[in-house]
Amino acid sequence: MPLENRLKEYRAKLNINQSELGKRAGVSRQTISLIERGDYSPSVVLALKLAKIFESRVEDIFTYIEEGENEK
Amino acid sequence: MKNKGSYIKLAIKTAVGAVLGGILGLVVLGTKVAHMGKEMKGLESWIGAQAHWIFLLLFLIELAAVVWSYNKVKDLRKQHQSEEDDEQIEKIEYGIEYYNTLFTVFAMVSFILAMIFYGVFAGVPKGEIPRGFWMATIMFILICVVYAVAHIKMVRLIQSIYPEKMGDPSDLNFDEVWLQSCDEAEREVIYQSAYKTYRGSQWVLAVLMVVALMGEITWQTGVLAIVLIGILWGTMGIMYCYYSLKLQKGKISKE
């Protein structure tokens, strides 16, 4: 996936588990787990919701990695 | 050259298929396989005579299997309610998914086998009621009832674990309502699974069509199987094309 994230780090700052974050973001715990593992890229809406929960910018939580950068 | 390569590949695959089909045909005609029709009739008669015991066994296996897998999910629900650690919850939820899948497979296979056996059993000569008819019929109905009731109970159990999941399993639009209650990642899984199932089904139906044709040619099994498979294959393909076009035009409301 070309998207890296610091979701787990931000979640730890709020001291909440995946289930709690899922409830706040309106998604399931499994979805939060998939995003943290990098197995799923959230939609723009979900990324914005997560950024709002953490009172951060989307770019602070999610980083887009170019294809070439991945291979490096 | 790129386009020509596709035609060459197609020609090679067709030639290989023709050779294999020819060899298979020679094997079928040249061996006892072609005369299996009589043995199959014998098997049908045996199934008809033992149907009540077959259905009783199938009913008991179905009941035991669905109750066992249902209880496994129920036990995992208790753990799920009290667990706080993300890793442990992940394992528990995987277990729930696993036993739910087993439950679905047990119930579905039992139901389909019941349909098949009853189809064989129901082909009795007119004017005769075979031995064990009523017991076989009652068992068949019970298998269908267990299938329906078990499905409802499992959905209710899953909804108690995941309260955001909506829908009444006895409603005709249950699948739609359930899908609407899924989040984006869950829908992605459903869509990918559905597409893989569609693609896989195309292969399965093609193989079944060949088998049905061979059956008719070799054992005179009748054209009904060929017609039904054709209808199913055509319906799936046309429906897929129709909904793809509709989605492209954006006429299906976005959730």
mmCIF file of N, CA, C and O in Angstrom, chain A residues 11 17-19 26-31 33-34 37 40-43 46, chain B residues 80 83-87 89-90 93 162 164-165 183-186 188-189:
data_model
loop_
_atom_site.group_PDB
_atom_site.id
_atom_site.type_symbol
_atom_site.label_atom_id
_atom_site.label_comp_id
_atom_site.label_asym_id
_atom_site.label_seq_id
_atom_site.Cartn_x
_atom_site.Cartn_y
_atom_site.Cartn_z
ATOM 1 N N ARG A 11 -3.164 7.051 18.500
ATOM 2 C CA ARG A 11 -4.153 6.391 19.360
ATOM 3 C C ARG A 11 -3.586 6.201 20.762
ATOM 4 O O ARG A 11 -4.289 6.372 21.758
ATOM 5 N N ASN A 17 -8.278 2.185 22.883
ATOM 6 C CA ASN A 17 -8.013 0.994 22.074
ATOM 7 C C ASN A 17 -8.683 1.138 20.699
ATOM 8 O O ASN A 17 -9.355 2.140 20.416
ATOM 9 N N GLN A 18 -8.483 0.125 19.884
ATOM 10 C CA GLN A 18 -9.005 0.182 18.511
ATOM 11 C C GLN A 18 -10.535 0.259 18.486
ATOM 12 O O GLN A 18 -11.126 0.949 17.656
ATOM 13 N N SER A 19 -11.169 -0.479 19.408
ATOM 14 C CA SER A 19 -12.638 -0.478 19.453
ATOM 15 C C SER A 19 -13.165 0.920 19.727
ATOM 16 O O SER A 19 -14.109 1.386 19.070
ATOM 17 N N GLY A 26 -16.861 5.952 13.695
ATOM 18 C CA GLY A 26 -18.020 5.377 13.007
ATOM 19 C C GLY A 26 -17.686 4.175 12.130
ATOM 20 O O GLY A 26 -18.376 3.885 11.152
ATOM 21 N N VAL A 27 -16.571 3.504 12.470
ATOM 22 C CA VAL A 27 -16.199 2.291 11.725
ATOM 23 C C VAL A 27 -15.934 1.165 12.722
ATOM 24 O O VAL A 27 -15.875 1.390 13.928
ATOM 25 N N SER A 28 -15.738 -0.026 12.174
ATOM 26 C CA SER A 28 -15.518 -1.179 13.053
ATOM 27 C C SER A 28 -14.070 -1.229 13.558
ATOM 28 O O SER A 28 -13.179 -0.582 12.989
ATOM 29 N N ARG A 29 -13.858 -1.998 14.605
ATOM 30 C CA ARG A 29 -12.506 -2.171 15.147
ATOM 31 C C ARG A 29 -11.592 -2.787 14.092
ATOM 32 O O ARG A 29 -10.430 -2.442 13.993
ATOM 33 N N GLN A 30 -12.164 -3.731 13.314
ATOM 34 C CA GLN A 30 -11.361 -4.404 12.292
ATOM 35 C C GLN A 30 -10.825 -3.407 11.269
ATOM 36 O O GLN A 30 -9.717 -3.558 10.778
ATOM 37 N N THR A 31 -11.628 -2.409 10.933
ATOM 38 C CA THR A 31 -11.193 -1.409 9.959
ATOM 39 C C THR A 31 -10.016 -0.614 10.504
ATOM 40 O O THR A 31 -9.038 -0.369 9.788
ATOM 41 N N SER A 33 -7.907 -1.685 12.687
ATOM 42 C CA SER A 33 -6.782 -2.629 12.686
ATOM 43 C C SER A 33 -6.176 -2.750 11.289
ATOM 44 O O SER A 33 -4.951 -2.755 11.133
ATOM 45 N N LEU A 34 -7.030 -2.842 10.274
ATOM 46 C CA LEU A 34 -6.545 -2.950 8.883
ATOM 47 C C LEU A 34 -5.761 -1.714 8.478
ATOM 48 O O LEU A 34 -4.728 -1.816 7.814
ATOM 49 N N ARG A 37 -2.341 -1.643 10.202
ATOM 50 C CA ARG A 37 -1.408 -2.635 9.627
ATOM 51 C C ARG A 37 -0.993 -2.252 8.223
ATOM 52 O O ARG A 37 -0.115 -2.891 7.646
ATOM 53 N N TYR A 40 -5.218 -1.549 4.544
ATOM 54 C CA TYR A 40 -6.362 -0.846 3.950
ATOM 55 C C TYR A 40 -6.099 0.653 3.986
ATOM 56 O O TYR A 40 -5.648 1.191 4.992
ATOM 57 N N SER A 41 -6.360 1.319 2.855
ATOM 58 C CA SER A 41 -6.230 2.781 2.802
ATOM 59 C C SER A 41 -7.602 3.396 3.018
ATOM 60 O O SER A 41 -8.528 3.096 2.251
ATOM 61 N N PRO A 42 -7.757 4.241 4.031
ATOM 62 C CA PRO A 42 -9.077 4.807 4.308
ATOM 63 C C PRO A 42 -9.504 5.776 3.218
ATOM 64 O O PRO A 42 -8.680 6.316 2.478
ATOM 65 N N SER A 43 -10.804 5.991 3.148
ATOM 66 C CA SER A 43 -11.320 6.991 2.213
ATOM 67 C C SER A 43 -10.951 8.376 2.743
ATOM 68 O O SER A 43 -10.522 8.517 3.896
ATOM 69 N N LEU A 46 -13.024 9.215 5.852
ATOM 70 C CA LEU A 46 -12.573 8.547 7.076
ATOM 71 C C LEU A 46 -11.262 9.139 7.567
ATOM 72 O O LEU A 46 -11.076 9.347 8.766
ATOM 73 N N HIS B 80 -15.295 -11.838 24.014
ATOM 74 C CA HIS B 80 -15.233 -10.571 23.288
ATOM 75 C C HIS B 80 -15.737 -9.419 24.150
ATOM 76 O O HIS B 80 -15.192 -8.314 24.118
ATOM 77 N N GLU B 83 -12.924 -8.649 26.911
ATOM 78 C CA GLU B 83 -11.531 -8.406 26.519
ATOM 79 C C GLU B 83 -11.304 -6.946 26.131
ATOM 80 O O GLU B 83 -12.152 -6.324 25.482
ATOM 81 N N GLU B 84 -10.127 -6.434 26.558
ATOM 82 C CA GLU B 84 -9.794 -5.035 26.240
ATOM 83 C C GLU B 84 -8.576 -4.948 25.306
ATOM 84 O O GLU B 84 -8.412 -3.983 24.583
ATOM 85 N N ASP B 85 -7.703 -5.953 25.360
ATOM 86 C CA ASP B 85 -6.464 -5.910 24.577
ATOM 87 C C ASP B 85 -6.756 -6.113 23.090
ATOM 88 O O ASP B 85 -7.452 -7.048 22.708
ATOM 89 N N ASP B 86 -6.190 -5.223 22.262
ATOM 90 C CA ASP B 86 -6.476 -5.251 20.818
ATOM 91 C C ASP B 86 -6.065 -6.574 20.160
ATOM 92 O O ASP B 86 -6.791 -7.110 19.324
ATOM 93 N N GLU B 87 -4.904 -7.075 20.542
ATOM 94 C CA GLU B 87 -4.419 -8.319 19.908
ATOM 95 C C GLU B 87 -5.331 -9.491 20.236
ATOM 96 O O GLU B 87 -5.626 -10.322 19.377
ATOM 97 N N ILE B 89 -8.491 -9.295 21.111
ATOM 98 C CA ILE B 89 -9.782 -9.079 20.435
ATOM 99 C C ILE B 89 -9.673 -9.512 18.981
ATOM 100 O O ILE B 89 -10.593 -10.114 18.415
ATOM 101 N N GLU B 90 -8.520 -9.210 18.368
ATOM 102 C CA GLU B 90 -8.289 -9.612 16.967
ATOM 103 C C GLU B 90 -8.421 -11.130 16.820
ATOM 104 O O GLU B 90 -9.083 -11.624 15.898
ATOM 105 N N GLU B 93 -12.084 -12.217 17.342
ATOM 106 C CA GLU B 93 -12.934 -11.887 16.188
ATOM 107 C C GLU B 93 -12.620 -12.805 15.002
ATOM 108 O O GLU B 93 -13.530 -13.157 14.237
ATOM 109 N N TYR B 162 -21.816 -7.431 17.314
ATOM 110 C CA TYR B 162 -21.581 -6.181 16.576
ATOM 111 C C TYR B 162 -22.916 -5.449 16.430
ATOM 112 O O TYR B 162 -23.612 -5.603 15.413
ATOM 113 N N GLU B 164 -23.796 -2.628 15.561
ATOM 114 C CA GLU B 164 -24.003 -1.720 14.423
ATOM 115 C C GLU B 164 -24.550 -2.449 13.201
ATOM 116 O O GLU B 164 -25.035 -1.824 12.266
ATOM 117 N N LYS B 165 -24.492 -3.752 13.217
ATOM 118 C CA LYS B 165 -25.006 -4.551 12.092
ATOM 119 C C LYS B 165 -26.534 -4.592 12.152
ATOM 120 O O LYS B 165 -27.115 -4.962 13.173
ATOM 121 N N ASP B 183 -19.157 -0.910 7.301
ATOM 122 C CA ASP B 183 -18.346 0.283 7.026
ATOM 123 C C ASP B 183 -17.572 0.067 5.716
ATOM 124 O O ASP B 183 -17.686 -0.968 5.076
ATOM 125 N N GLU B 184 -16.751 1.073 5.345
ATOM 126 C CA GLU B 184 -16.132 1.062 4.017
ATOM 127 C C GLU B 184 -15.192 -0.121 3.806
ATOM 128 O O GLU B 184 -15.181 -0.720 2.709
ATOM 129 N N ALA B 185 -14.432 -0.481 4.824
ATOM 130 C CA ALA B 185 -13.492 -1.609 4.669
ATOM 131 C C ALA B 185 -14.248 -2.933 4.551
ATOM 132 O O ALA B 185 -13.865 -3.812 3.761
ATOM 133 N N GLU B 186 -15.314 -3.079 5.337
ATOM 134 C CA GLU B 186 -16.122 -4.304 5.275
ATOM 135 C C GLU B 186 -16.781 -4.432 3.907
ATOM 136 O O GLU B 186 -16.849 -5.526 3.340
ATOM 137 N N GLU B 188 -15.624 -3.202 1.135
ATOM 138 C CA GLU B 188 -14.554 -3.520 0.197
ATOM 139 C C GLU B 188 -14.318 -5.034 0.171
ATOM 140 O O GLU B 188 -14.165 -5.628 -0.902
ATOM 141 N N VAL B 189 -14.319 -5.642 1.343
ATOM 142 C CA VAL B 189 -14.129 -7.105 1.441
ATOM 143 C C VAL B 189 -15.283 -7.820 0.742
ATOM 144 O O VAL B 189 -15.076 -8.778 -0.018
#
